[in-house]
CSV table of C-alpha atoms in Angstrom, one decimal:
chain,number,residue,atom,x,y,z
K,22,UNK,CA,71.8,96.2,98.5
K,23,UNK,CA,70.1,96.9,101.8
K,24,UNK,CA,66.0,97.0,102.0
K,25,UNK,CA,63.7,99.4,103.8
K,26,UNK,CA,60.0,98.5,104.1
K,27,UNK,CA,57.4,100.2,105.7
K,28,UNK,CA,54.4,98.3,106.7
K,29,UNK,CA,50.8,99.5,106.6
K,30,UNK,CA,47.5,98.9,104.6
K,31,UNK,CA,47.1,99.9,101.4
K,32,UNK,CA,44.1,102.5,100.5
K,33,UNK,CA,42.1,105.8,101.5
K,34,UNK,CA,40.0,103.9,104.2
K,35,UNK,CA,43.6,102.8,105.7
K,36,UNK,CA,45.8,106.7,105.4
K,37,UNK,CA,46.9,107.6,108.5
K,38,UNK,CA,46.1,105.0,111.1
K,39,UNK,CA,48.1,104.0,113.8
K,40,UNK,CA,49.1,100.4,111.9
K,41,UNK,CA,50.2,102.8,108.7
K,42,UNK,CA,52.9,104.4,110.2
K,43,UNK,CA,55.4,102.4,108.4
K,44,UNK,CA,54.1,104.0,105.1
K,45,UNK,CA,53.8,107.4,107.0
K,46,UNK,CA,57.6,107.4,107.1
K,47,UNK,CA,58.8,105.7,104.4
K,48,UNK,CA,56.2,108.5,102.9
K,49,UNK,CA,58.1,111.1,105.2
K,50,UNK,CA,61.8,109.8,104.5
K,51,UNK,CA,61.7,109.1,100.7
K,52,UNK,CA,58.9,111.0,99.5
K,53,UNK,CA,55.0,110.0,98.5
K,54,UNK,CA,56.3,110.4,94.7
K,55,UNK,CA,57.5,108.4,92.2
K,56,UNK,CA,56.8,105.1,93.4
K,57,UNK,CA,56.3,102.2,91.1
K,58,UNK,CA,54.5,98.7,91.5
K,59,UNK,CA,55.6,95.2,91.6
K,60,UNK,CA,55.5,92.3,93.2
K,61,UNK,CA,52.1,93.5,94.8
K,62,UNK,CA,54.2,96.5,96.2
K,63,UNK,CA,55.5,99.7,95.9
K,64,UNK,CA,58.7,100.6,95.5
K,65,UNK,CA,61.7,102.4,94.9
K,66,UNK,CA,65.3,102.3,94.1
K,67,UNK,CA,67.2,105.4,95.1
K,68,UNK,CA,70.7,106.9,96.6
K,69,UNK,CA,70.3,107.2,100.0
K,70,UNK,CA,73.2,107.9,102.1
K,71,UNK,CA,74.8,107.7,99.5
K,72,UNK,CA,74.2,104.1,98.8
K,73,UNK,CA,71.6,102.3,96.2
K,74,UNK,CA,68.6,101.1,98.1
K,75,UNK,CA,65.5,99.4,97.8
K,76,UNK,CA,62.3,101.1,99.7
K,77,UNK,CA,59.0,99.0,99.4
K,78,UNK,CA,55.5,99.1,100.9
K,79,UNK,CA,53.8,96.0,100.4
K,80,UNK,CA,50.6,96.1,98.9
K,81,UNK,CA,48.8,93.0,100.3
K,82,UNK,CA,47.7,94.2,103.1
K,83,UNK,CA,49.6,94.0,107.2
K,84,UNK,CA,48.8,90.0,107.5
K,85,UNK,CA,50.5,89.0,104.1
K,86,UNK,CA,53.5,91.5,104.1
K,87,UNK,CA,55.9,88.8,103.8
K,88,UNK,CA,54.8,87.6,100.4
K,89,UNK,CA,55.8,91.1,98.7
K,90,UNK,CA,59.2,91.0,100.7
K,91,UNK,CA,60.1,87.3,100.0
K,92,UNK,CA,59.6,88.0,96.3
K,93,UNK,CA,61.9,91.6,96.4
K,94,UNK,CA,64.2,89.6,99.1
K,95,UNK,CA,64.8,86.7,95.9
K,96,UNK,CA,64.8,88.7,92.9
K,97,UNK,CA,67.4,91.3,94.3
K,98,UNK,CA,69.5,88.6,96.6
K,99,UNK,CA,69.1,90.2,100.0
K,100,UNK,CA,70.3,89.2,102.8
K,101,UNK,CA,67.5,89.1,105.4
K,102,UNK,CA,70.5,91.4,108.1
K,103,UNK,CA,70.0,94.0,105.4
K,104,UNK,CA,66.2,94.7,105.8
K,105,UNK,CA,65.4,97.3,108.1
K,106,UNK,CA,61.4,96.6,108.5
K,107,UNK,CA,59.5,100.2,109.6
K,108,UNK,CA,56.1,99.6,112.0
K,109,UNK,CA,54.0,100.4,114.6
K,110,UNK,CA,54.1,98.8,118.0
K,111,UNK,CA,51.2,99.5,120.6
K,112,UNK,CA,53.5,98.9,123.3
K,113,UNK,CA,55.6,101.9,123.4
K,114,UNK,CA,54.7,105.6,124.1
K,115,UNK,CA,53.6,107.5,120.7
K,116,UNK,CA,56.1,108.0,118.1
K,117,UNK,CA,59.2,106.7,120.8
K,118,UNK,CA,61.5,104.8,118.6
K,119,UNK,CA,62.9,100.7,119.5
K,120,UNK,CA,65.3,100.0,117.0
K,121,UNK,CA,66.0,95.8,117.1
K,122,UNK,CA,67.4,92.4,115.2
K,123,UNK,CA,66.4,89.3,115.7
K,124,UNK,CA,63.2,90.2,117.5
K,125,UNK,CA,60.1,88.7,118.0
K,126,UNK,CA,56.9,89.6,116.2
K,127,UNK,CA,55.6,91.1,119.4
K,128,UNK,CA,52.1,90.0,118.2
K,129,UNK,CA,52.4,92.1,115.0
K,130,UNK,CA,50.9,90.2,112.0
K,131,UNK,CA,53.0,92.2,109.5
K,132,UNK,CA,56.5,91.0,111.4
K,133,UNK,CA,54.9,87.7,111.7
K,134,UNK,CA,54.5,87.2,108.1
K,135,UNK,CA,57.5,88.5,107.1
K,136,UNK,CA,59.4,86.2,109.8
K,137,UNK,CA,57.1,83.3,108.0
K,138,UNK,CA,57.8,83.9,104.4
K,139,UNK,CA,61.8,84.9,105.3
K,140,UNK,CA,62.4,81.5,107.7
K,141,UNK,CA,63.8,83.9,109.9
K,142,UNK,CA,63.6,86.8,112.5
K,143,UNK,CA,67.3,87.7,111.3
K,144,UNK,CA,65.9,91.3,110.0
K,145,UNK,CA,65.6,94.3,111.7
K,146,UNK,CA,62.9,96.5,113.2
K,147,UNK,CA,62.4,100.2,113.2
K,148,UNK,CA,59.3,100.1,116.2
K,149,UNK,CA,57.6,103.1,116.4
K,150,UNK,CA,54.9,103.5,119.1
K,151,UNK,CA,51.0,104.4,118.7
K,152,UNK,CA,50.2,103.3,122.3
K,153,UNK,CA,48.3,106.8,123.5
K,154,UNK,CA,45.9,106.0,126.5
K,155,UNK,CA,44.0,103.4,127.5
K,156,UNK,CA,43.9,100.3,124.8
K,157,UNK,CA,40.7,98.3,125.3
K,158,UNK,CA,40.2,96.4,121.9
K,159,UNK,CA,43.4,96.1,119.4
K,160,UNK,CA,42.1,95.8,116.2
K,161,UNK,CA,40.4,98.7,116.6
K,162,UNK,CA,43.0,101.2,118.4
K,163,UNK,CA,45.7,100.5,115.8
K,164,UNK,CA,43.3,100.5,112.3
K,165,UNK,CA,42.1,104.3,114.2
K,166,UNK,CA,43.4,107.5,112.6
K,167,UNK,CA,45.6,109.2,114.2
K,168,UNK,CA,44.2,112.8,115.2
K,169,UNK,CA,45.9,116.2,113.8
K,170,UNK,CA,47.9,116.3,117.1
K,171,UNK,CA,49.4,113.1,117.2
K,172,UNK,CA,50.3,113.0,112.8
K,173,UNK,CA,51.9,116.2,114.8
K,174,UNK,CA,53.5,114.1,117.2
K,175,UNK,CA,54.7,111.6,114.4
K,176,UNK,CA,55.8,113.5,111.6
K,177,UNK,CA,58.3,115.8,114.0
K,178,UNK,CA,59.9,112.1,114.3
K,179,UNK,CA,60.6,111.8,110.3
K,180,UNK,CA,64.1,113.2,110.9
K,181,UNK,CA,64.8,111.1,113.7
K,182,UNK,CA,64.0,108.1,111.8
K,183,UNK,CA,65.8,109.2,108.5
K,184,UNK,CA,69.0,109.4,110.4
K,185,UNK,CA,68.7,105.9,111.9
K,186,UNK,CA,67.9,104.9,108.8
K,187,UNK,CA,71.6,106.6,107.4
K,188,UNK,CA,73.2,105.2,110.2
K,189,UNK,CA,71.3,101.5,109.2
K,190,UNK,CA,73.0,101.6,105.7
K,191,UNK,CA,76.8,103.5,106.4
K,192,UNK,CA,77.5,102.0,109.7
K,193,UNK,CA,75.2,98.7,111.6
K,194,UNK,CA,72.5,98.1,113.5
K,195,UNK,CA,74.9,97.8,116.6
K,196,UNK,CA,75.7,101.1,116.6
K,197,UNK,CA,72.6,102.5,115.2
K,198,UNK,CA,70.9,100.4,118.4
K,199,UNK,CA,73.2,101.9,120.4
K,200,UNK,CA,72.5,106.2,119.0
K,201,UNK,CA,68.9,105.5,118.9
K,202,UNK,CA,67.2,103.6,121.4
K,203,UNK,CA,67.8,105.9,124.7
K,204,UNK,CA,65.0,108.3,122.9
């Protein structure tokens, strides 16, 4: 069974920030209903290119990710090459798409828990970028909402990212690397 997670921060105050966009489109992929909670997560099981799949958004917040996708990672035996992880990186233009394995954390705290809890940087990355301007202070550009023009921006990428995401569970992430990174 392959995993999808999206990262972000769970609550109102949190709804579409930059650092959310993992749960913007898992949201915009598989749907805002008919999630259920455990293991301090949400989830799913579904058919998705026509495959059974696990979707989750963890629950505890960006720094502590990995402890919601260690415990789905034990209790469903997957293997840490079958988790495509969905998040935002300040480095690259707004909403282009990176698609990686066996990256670095970048400096994300979600990717750096999950990399901590796992043992390993042997997952993949979906990297979508929030970086729009001028970034003086961090923290503060990525927990910023994301105005009606760049959500715009964002959500016209929902089909991009749910064909990578086809391509992630019917074929690898060789050749899904190879049909989605010159965007």
């Amino acid at each position: 069974m392959k995993m999808i997670v999206g990262l972000g921060n769970p609550g109102r105050k949190y709804q579409n920030t930059k650092h959310n966009i993992g749960f913007i489109m898992t949201n915009g992929v598989f749907g805002s209903q008919d999630w259920q909670e455990k293991f301090e997560a949400k989830y799913k099981i579904i058919n998705f290119a026509e495959e059974k799949i696990i979707v989750i958004q963890p629950l505890t917040y960006m720094n502590s990710s990995g402890q919601a996708v260690q415990r789905f990672v034990q209790y469903y035996d997957i293997k840490p090459s079958d988790i495509m992880v969905i998040r935002d990186d300040i480095d690259l233009p707004l909403a282009n798409i990176r698609i990686k394995k066996d990256s670095s954390d970048g400096g994300h705290n979600g990717i750096k828990s999950i990399a901590e809890c796992l043992g390993t940087y042997s997952f993949c990355q979906l990297k979508i970028g929030i970086a729009n301007g001028n970034i003086k202070d961090a923290k503060k550009y990525v927990l910023a909402k994301l105005n009606k023009t760049e959500l715009e921006i964002v959500y016209n990428k929902i089909q991009l990212v749910k064909s990578a995401l086809e391509g992630f569970i019917n074929k690898n992430i060789e050749w899904v690397m190879n049909n989605f990174n010159h965007n």
